[in-house]
XYZ file of C-alpha atoms in Angstrom:
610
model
C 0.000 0.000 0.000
C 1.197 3.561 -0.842
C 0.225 6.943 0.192
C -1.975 7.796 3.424
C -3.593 4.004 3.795
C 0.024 2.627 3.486
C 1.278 5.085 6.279
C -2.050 3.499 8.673
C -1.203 -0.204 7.323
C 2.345 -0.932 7.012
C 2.954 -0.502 10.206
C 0.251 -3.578 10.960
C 1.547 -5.866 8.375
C 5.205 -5.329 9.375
C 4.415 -6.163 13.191
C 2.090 -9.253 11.702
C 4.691 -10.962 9.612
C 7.158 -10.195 12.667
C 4.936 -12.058 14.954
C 3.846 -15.133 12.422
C 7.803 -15.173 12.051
C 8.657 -15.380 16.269
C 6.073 -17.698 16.609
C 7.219 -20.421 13.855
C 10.679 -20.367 15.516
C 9.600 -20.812 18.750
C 7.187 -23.644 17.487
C 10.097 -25.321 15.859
C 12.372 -24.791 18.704
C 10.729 -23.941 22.302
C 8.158 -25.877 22.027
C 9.423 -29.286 21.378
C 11.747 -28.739 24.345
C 8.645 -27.433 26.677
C 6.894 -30.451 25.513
C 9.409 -33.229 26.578
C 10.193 -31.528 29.491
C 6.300 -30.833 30.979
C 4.707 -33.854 29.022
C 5.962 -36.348 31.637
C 4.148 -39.176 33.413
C 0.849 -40.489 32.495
C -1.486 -37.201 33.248
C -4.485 -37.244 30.782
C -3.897 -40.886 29.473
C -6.580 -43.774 29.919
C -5.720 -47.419 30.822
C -6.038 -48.363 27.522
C -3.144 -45.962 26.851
C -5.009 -43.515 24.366
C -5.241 -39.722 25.557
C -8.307 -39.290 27.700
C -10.548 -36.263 26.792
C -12.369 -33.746 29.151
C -16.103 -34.170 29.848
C -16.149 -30.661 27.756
C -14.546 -31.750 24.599
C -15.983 -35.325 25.049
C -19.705 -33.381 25.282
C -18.285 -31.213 21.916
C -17.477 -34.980 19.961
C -21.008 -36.539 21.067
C -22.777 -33.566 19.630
C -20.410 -33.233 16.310
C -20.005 -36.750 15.472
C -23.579 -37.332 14.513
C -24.261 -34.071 12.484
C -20.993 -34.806 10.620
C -22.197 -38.071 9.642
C -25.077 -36.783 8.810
C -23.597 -34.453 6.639
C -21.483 -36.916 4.987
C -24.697 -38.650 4.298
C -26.268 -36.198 2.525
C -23.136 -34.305 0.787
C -25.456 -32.464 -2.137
C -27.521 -30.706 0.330
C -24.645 -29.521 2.551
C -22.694 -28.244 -0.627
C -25.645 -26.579 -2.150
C -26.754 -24.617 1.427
C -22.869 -23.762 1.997
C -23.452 -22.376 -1.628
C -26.124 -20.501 -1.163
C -25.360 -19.166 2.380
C -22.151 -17.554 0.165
C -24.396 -16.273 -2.660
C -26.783 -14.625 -0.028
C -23.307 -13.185 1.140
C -22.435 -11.775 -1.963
C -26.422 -10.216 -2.423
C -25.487 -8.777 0.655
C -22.111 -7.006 0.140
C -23.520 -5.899 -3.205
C -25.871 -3.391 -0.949
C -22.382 -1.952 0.554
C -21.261 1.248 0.129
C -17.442 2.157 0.262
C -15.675 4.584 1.757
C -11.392 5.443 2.083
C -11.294 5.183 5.259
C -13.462 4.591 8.501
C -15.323 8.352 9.494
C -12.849 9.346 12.384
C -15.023 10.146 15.837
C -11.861 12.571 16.584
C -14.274 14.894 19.147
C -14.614 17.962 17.548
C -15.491 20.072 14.318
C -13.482 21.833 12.338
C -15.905 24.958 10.743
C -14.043 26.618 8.019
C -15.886 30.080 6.901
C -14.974 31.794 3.487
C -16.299 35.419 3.041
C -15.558 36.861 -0.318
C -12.947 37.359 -1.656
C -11.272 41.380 -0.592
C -13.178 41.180 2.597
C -11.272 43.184 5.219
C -10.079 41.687 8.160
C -11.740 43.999 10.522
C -15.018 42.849 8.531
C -13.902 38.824 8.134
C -13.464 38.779 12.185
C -16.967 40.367 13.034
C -18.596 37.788 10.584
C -16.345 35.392 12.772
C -16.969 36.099 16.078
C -20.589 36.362 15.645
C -20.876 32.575 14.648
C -17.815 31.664 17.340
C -20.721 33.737 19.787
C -23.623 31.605 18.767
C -21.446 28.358 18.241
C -20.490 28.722 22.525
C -23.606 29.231 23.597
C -24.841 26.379 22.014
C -25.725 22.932 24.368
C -23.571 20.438 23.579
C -20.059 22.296 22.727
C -17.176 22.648 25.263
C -15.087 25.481 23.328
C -14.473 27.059 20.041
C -10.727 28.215 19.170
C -10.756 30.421 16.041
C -8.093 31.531 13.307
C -8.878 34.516 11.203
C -6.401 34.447 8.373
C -3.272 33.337 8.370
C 0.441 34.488 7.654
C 1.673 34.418 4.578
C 4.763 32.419 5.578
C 2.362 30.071 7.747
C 2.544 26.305 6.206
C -1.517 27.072 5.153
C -1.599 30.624 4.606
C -5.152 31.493 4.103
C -6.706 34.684 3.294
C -7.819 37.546 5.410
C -11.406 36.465 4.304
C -11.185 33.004 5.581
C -11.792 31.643 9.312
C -11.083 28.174 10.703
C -13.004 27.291 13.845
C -12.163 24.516 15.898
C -15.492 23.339 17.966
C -14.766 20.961 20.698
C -17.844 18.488 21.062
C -19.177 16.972 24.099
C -19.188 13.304 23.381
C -22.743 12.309 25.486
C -24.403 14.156 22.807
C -25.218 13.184 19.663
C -22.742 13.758 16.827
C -24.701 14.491 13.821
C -27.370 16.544 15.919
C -24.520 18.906 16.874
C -22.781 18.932 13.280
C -26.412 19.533 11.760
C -26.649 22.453 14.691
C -23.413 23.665 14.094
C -24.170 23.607 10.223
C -27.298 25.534 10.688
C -25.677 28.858 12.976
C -22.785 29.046 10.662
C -25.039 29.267 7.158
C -27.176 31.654 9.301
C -24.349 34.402 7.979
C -24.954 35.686 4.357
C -22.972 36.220 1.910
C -20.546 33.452 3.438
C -19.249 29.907 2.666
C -19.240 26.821 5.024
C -17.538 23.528 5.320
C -17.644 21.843 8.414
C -14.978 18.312 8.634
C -13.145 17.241 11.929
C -9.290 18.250 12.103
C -7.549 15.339 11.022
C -10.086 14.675 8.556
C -9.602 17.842 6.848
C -5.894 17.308 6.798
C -6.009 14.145 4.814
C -8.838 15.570 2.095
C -5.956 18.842 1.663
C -3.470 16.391 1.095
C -5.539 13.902 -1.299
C -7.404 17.062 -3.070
C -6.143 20.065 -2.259
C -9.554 21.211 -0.211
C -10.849 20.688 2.891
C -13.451 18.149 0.933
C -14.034 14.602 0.323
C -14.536 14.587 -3.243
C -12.895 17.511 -5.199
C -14.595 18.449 -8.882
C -12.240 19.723 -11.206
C -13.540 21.277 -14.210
C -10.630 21.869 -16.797
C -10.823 24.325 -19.819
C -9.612 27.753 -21.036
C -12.352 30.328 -21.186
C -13.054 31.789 -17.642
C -16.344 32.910 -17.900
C -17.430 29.476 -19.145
C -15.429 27.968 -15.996
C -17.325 30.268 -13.552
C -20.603 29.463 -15.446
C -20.073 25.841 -15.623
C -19.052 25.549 -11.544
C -22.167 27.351 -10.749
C -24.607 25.062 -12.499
C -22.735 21.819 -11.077
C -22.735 24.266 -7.575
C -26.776 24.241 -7.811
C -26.664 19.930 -9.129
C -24.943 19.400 -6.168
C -26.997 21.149 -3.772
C -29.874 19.335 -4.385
C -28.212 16.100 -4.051
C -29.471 14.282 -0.432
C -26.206 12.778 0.078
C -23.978 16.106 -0.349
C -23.018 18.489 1.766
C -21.038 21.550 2.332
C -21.041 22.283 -1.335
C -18.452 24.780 -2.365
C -17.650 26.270 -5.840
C -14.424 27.589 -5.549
C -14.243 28.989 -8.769
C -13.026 32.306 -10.317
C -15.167 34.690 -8.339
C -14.895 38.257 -10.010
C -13.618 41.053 -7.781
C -13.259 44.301 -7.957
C -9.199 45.198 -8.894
C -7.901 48.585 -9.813
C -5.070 48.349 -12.797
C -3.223 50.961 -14.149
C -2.362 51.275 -17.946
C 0.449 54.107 -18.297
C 0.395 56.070 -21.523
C 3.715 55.947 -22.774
C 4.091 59.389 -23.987
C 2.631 61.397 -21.296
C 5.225 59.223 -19.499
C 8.348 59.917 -21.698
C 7.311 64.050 -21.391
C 7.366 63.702 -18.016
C 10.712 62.055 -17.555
C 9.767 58.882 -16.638
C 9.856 55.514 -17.767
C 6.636 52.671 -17.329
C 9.089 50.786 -14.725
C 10.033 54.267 -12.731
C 6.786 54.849 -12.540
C 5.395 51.418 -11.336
C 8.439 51.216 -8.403
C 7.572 54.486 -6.845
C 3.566 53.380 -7.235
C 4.330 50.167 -5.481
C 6.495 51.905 -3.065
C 3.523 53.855 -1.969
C 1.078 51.413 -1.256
C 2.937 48.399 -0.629
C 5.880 49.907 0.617
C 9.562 49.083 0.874
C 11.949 47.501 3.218
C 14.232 50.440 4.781
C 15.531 48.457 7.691
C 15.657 45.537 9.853
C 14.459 45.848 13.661
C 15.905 43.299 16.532
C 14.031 42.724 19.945
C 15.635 39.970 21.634
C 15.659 36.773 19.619
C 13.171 37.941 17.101
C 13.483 40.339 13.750
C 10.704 42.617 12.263
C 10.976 44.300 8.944
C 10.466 48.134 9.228
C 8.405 49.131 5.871
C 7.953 52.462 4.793
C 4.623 53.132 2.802
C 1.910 55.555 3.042
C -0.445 56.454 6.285
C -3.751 53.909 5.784
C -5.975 57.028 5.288
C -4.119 58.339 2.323
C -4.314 55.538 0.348
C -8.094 54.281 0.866
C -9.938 55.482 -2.303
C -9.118 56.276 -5.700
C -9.502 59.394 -5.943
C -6.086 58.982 -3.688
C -4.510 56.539 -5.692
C -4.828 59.128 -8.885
C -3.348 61.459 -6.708
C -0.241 59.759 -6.251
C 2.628 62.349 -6.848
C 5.688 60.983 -9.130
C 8.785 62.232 -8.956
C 11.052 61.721 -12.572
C 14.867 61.601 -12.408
C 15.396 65.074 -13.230
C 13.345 66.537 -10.426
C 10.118 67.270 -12.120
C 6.740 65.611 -10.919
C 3.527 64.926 -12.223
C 0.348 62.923 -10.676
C -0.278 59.325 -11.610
C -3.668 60.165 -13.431
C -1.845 62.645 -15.801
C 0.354 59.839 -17.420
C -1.995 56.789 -16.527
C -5.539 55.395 -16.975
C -6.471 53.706 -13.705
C -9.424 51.248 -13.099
C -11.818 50.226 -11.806
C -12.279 46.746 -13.094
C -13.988 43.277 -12.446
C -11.098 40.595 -12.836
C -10.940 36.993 -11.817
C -9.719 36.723 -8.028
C -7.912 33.750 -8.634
C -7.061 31.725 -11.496
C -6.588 28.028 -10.524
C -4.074 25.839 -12.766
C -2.989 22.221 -13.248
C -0.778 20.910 -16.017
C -0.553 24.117 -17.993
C -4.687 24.093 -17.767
C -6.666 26.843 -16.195
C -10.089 24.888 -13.794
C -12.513 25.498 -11.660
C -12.822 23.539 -8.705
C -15.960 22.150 -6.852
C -16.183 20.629 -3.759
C -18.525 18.854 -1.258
C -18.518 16.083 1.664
C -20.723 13.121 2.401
C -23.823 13.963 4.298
C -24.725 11.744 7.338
C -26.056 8.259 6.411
C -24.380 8.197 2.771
C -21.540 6.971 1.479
C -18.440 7.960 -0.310
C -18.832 4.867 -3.423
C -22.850 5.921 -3.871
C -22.029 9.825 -3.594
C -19.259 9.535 -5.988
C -21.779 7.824 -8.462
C -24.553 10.320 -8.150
C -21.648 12.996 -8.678
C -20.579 11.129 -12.240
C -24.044 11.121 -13.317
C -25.497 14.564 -12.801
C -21.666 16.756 -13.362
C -20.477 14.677 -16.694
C -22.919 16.191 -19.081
C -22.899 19.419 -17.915
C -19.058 19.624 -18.165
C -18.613 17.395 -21.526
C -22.007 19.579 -23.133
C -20.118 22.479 -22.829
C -16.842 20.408 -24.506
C -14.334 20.811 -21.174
C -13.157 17.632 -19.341
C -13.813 16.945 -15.766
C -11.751 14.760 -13.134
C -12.896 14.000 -9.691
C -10.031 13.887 -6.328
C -10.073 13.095 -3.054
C -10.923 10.316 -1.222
C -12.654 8.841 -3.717
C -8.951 9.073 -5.782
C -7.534 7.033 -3.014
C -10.066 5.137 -2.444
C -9.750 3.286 -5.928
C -6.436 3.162 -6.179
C -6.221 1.218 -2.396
C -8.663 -1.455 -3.774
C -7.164 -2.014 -6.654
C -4.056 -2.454 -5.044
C -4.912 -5.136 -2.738
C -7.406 -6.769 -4.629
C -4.599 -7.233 -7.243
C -2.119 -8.325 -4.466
C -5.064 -10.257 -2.697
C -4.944 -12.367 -6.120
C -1.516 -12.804 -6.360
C -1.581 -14.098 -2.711
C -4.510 -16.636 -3.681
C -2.514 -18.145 -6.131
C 0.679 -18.396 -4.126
C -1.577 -19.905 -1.017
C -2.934 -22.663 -3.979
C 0.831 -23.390 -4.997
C 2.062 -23.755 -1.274
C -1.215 -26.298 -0.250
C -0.435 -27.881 -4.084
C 3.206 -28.461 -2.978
C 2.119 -29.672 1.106
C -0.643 -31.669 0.095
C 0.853 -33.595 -2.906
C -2.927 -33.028 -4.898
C -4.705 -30.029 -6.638
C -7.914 -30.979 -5.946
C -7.078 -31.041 -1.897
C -5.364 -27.454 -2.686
C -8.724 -26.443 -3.959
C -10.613 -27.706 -1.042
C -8.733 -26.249 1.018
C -9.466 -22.629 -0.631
C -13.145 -23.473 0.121
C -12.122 -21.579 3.590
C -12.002 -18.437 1.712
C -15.623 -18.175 0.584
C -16.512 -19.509 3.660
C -14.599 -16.641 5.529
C -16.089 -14.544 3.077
C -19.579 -15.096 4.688
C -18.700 -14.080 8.215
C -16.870 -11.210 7.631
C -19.969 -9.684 5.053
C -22.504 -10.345 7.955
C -20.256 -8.874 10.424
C -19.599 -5.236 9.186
C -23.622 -5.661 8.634
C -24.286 -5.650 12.078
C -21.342 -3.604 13.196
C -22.211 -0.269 10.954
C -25.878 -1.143 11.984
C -25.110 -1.359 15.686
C -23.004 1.112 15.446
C -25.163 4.223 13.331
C -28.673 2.571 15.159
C -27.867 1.859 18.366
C -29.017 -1.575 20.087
C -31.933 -1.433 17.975
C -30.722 -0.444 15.011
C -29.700 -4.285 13.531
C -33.339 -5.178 13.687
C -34.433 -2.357 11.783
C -31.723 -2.025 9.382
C -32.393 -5.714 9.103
C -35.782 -5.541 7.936
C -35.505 -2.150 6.095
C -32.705 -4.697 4.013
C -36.131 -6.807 2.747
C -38.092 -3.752 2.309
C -40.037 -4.221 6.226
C -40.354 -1.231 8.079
C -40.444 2.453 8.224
C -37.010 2.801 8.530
C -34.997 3.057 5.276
C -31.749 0.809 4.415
C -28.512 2.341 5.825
C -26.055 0.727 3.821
C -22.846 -0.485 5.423
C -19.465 0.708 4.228
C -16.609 -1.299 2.919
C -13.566 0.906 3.489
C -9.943 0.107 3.293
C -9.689 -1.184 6.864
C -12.447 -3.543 6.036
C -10.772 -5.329 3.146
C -7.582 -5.277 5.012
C -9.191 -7.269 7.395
C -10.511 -10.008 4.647
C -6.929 -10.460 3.510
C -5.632 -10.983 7.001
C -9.025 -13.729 7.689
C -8.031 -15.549 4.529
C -4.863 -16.261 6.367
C -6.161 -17.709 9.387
C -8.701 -19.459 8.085
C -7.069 -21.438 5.721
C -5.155 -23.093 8.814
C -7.888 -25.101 9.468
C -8.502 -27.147 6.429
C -4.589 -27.675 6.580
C -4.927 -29.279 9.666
C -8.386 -31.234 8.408
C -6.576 -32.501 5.350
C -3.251 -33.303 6.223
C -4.401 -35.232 8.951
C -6.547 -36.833 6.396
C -3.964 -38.052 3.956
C -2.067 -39.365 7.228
C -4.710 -41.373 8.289
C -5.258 -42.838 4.918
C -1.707 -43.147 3.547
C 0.030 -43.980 6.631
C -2.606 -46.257 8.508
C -4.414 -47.492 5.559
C -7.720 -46.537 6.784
C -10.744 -46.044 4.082
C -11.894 -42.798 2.987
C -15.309 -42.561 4.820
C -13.587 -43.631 8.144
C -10.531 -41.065 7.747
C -12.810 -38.531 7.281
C -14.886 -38.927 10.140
C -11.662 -40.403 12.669
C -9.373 -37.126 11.345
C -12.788 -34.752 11.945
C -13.397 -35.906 15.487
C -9.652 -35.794 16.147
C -8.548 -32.275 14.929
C -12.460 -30.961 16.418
C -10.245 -29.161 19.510
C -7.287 -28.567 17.686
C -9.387 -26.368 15.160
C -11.495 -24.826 17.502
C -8.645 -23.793 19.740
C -6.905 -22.231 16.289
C -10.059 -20.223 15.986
C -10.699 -19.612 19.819
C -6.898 -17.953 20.447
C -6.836 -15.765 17.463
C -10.307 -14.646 17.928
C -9.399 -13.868 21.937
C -6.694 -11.621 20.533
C -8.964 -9.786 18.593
C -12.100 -9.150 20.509
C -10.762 -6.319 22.415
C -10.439 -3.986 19.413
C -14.137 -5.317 18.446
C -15.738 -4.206 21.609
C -13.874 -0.989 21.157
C -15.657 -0.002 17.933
C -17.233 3.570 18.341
C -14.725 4.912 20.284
C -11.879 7.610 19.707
C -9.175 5.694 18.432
C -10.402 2.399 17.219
C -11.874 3.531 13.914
C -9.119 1.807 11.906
C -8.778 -1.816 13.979
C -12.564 -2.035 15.054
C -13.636 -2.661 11.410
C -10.638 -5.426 10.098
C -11.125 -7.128 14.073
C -14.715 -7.050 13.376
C -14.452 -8.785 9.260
C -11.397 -11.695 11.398
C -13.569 -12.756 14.035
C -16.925 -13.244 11.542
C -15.075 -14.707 8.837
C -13.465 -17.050 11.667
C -16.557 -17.768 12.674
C -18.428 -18.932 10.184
C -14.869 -20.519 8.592
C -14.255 -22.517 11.702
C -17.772 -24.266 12.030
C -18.353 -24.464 8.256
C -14.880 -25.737 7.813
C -15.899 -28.733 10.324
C -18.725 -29.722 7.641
C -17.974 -28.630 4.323
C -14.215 -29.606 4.173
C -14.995 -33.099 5.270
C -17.800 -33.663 2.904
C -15.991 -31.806 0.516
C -13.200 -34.389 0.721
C -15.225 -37.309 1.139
C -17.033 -36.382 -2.712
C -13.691 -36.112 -4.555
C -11.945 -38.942 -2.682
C -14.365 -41.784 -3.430
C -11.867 -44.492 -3.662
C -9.770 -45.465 -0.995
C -5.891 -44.716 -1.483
C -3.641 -46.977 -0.153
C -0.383 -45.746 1.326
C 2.321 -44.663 -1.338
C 5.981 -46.003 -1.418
C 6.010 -47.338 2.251
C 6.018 -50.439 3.911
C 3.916 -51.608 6.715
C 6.605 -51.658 8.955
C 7.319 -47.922 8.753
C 4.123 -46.645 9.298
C 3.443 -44.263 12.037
C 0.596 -45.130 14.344
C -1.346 -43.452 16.641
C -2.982 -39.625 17.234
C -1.260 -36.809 15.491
């Protein structure tokens, strides 16, 4: 993984393969030596000599032994509901939405408020503080921190005309009741711009798109006025889209500028040339750097420029007295031709194109996948009718490129799993049987982010409802779970584990019949019953280790590791009980004839319990 998801991720896979690494060696090393030293004596062993169970696992093998047989019995209807139970799986995560990564519960908003463009700062902070006024008093919010502006050397210089207010939430109420509040006070300002994001969450849209948004619209082309025609119409699309919010045209808005065109005679009769002329202009309302002023450890530039109140109009500005080389002077109207004028503010550009850029977020209860298609299909013919191209950023960027990635490597890993089983278990067809763990992984982990982004978005009642909303029961409507990045991070780590268990099904299988020469329908039942506790303890210690991060999901913190715990411990458990059934009538139906043992004599046969 690259980019932001590989900066989460790596870190996880690196400390995973560390782990799987420590614990090989010590299985290859301290374990033997821990076993012949505490596996002394008879503890555990019967008279007959054969290892004695526990009343629990004996009470486990009373109840499995006859539903396997039954199963084995009746192999057609055991494959064809293990087959269905997958395709209702698939119906299932076909309702998903996706998303780049898990919404963050980080606490607090982030409000950012854009007046237009030339705003004054005394006039940008009264907007401000008004909202900051209403946003305190308002139940529910612990403090509100504001910026107006921001240096021009600052790593994010903004604007005069922009203000970033940081809202700290209290987290007993209700998170999209406050950001809907919140939303509401700040839009109560006209004349004004709003987006409202959380402050790590805006920091990965900038770096993705550039904006403080999700998705970011960019609408490429050469003539301006068509841009800034084009962004509002896509502006007003977006708006009445359900799932958008905080839309935001940041397109060329037309301000009011003041240029000045110098007539080159009147110039050259008054002494002067066009760049003379423009220093000593910029000199007087800009100024210029005359010294450099020490206090302690830190240095101010001293400018020298006009007093604020002679340069405020332009009746001033035509005013301006220049002085020419030889001592004469004239006033800048008398060799100039000075504005007014309504010019672009700012013309955006990316590779050598001039765009317009459109931005919104996901409203609460959507998705990033379904908003991204509602986008495509309302903003592609405006943009391509009017013969300009349009790309879309952000998140949704990301978003794609992560699956592809590990669906591509997911693959690639597939095959290599089906090579390594190929080479251990001496037979394709047991490879392939093997691999039957990964559909059947595949069922767990759908249903569980089901009922976690249900649980989670409806409260304790909300699986029921979402539930039957899903079959069209219900006044509720369907709030679609999200597949993000973390979630199909977590199938590729399942497929892992769960494959382990039809290793140790099979294996032991081909033991029993190669090595003791049993038939086919008794291996299969003998190796079932004996690797029943070795499975389920597999299943049992990995799923220990990740139930903590499960029962964590919702809070601050676990919004990465809740979902991929939540997708291991489904997928293990349907995997683990379906791999107790399926595999051994899956073996059973493509091992009808008995195999005797290969290449050894009776004599070297090992006996007994693996």
């Amino acid at each position: 993984l690259g980019g932001i998801e590989g900066r989460f991720f790596i870190p996880l896979a690196v400390t995973y393969i560390v782990s799987i690494a420590a614990s090989l060696l010590v299985a290859l090393t301290v374990t033997p030596a821990l076993c012949k030293v505490l596996l002394k004596g008879g503890d555990g062993v019967a008279p007959g000599g054969e290892h004695a169970d526990g009343w629990f696992v004996r009470r486990m093998k009373r109840g499995y032994e006859p539903v396997l047989r039954w199963s084995l019995a009746r192999r057609g209807v055991v494959l064809g509901c293990a087959g269905a139970a997958l395709l209702l799986a698939v119906l299932l995560g076909r309702t998903f939405g996706t998303s780049f990564l898990p919404e963050f519960n980080e606490g607090s908003f982030t409000v950012f408020v854009s007046s237009p463009p030339g705003t004054s700062l005394a006039e940008s902070n009264r907007s401000a503080a008004a909202i900051e006024a209403r946003l305190i008093a308002t139940p529910g919010v612990r403090s509100v921190t504001r910026r107006t502006g921001r240096a021009e050397r600052d790593e994010h210089a903004e604007p005069v005309s922009n203000s970033e207010l940081d809202v700290l939430i209290d987290p007993t109420f209700s998170k999209s009741e406050l950001r809907r509040e919140v939303a509401k006070i700040a839009q109560s300002v006209p004349g004004i711009t709003v987006q409202i994001g959380q402050p790590i969450e805006h920091r990965l849209s900038h770096i993705l798109s550039g904006t403080p948004a999700a998705i970011a619209i960019n609408v490429y082309g050469e003539d301006l006025s068509t841009l800034r025609s084009l962004a509002a119409e896509i502006e007003r699309e977006l708006k009445a889209l359900p799932s958008a919010r905080d839309v935001t045209a940041n397109r060329e808005v037309m301000v009011t500028s003041l240029p000045i065109s110098y007539r080159h005679g009147d110039l050259a009769s008054a002494g002067l040339t066009p760049a003379e002329a423009a220093a000593q202009v910029q000199t007087a309302l800009y100024g210029e750097k005359v010294a450099e002023v020490n206090q302690g450890v830190r240095r101010f530039d001293l400018v020298v420029r006009l007093a604020p109140e002679e340069r405020q109009r332009i009746e001033q500005v035509k005013d301006l007295v220049l002085r020419s080389p030889a001592g004469g002077m004239v006033r800048l109207s008398e060799v100039a031709d000075i504005g007014p004028q309504r010019t672009s503010g700012v013309i955006a550009r990316e590779n050598a194109q001039r765009k317009a850029v459109i931005s919104c977020n996901i409203a609460d209860g959507y998705n990033l996948g379904d908003l991204v298609a509602q986008v495509r299909e309302r903003v592609e013919p405006i943009v391509h009718g009017a013969g300009y191209t349009v790309e879309l950023g952000g998140q949704f960027e990301a978003q794609q490129s992560a699956s592809r990635t590990l669906l591509l490597a997911g693959g690639g890993v597939a095959v290599v799993m089906l090579m390594l089983l190929h080479l251990s278990t001496g037979s394709l067809r047991v490879a392939v049987l093997v691999m039957l763990n990964l559909p059947l992984a595949v069922i767990g982990g759908v249903v569980a982010v089901f009922i976690l982004d249900s649980l989670l978005h409806g409260g304790a009642g909300g699986l029921g409802r979402n539930a039957l909303a899903l079959v069209g029961v219900g006044p509720s409507p369907y709030h679609a779970p999200v597949l993000s990045i973390a979630s199909l991070v977590g199938f590729i780590t399942l497929f892992g584990i769960a494959v382990r268990n039809g290793i140790l099904l099979v294996n032991h299988y081909r033991h029993l019949i190669e090595v003791e020469e049993l038939p086919v329908a008794e291996a299969v039942v003998r190796g079932a019953m004996e690797r029943l506790v070795p499975i389920l303890m597999t299943a049992l210690c990995a799923a220990l280790g990740l139930l903590p991060l499960a029962l964590s999901a919702g809070e601050p913190g676990s919004e990465l590791l809740a979902p991929l715990a939540a997708v291991v411990l489904g997928g293990l458990l349907t995997s683990t009980f379906l791999n107790l059934i399926v595999v051994p009538v899956g073996y059973a139906l493509v091992h009808r004839t008995p195999r005797g043992a290969r290449g050894q004599a009776p004599g070297n046969r090992v006996g007994g319990q693996s």
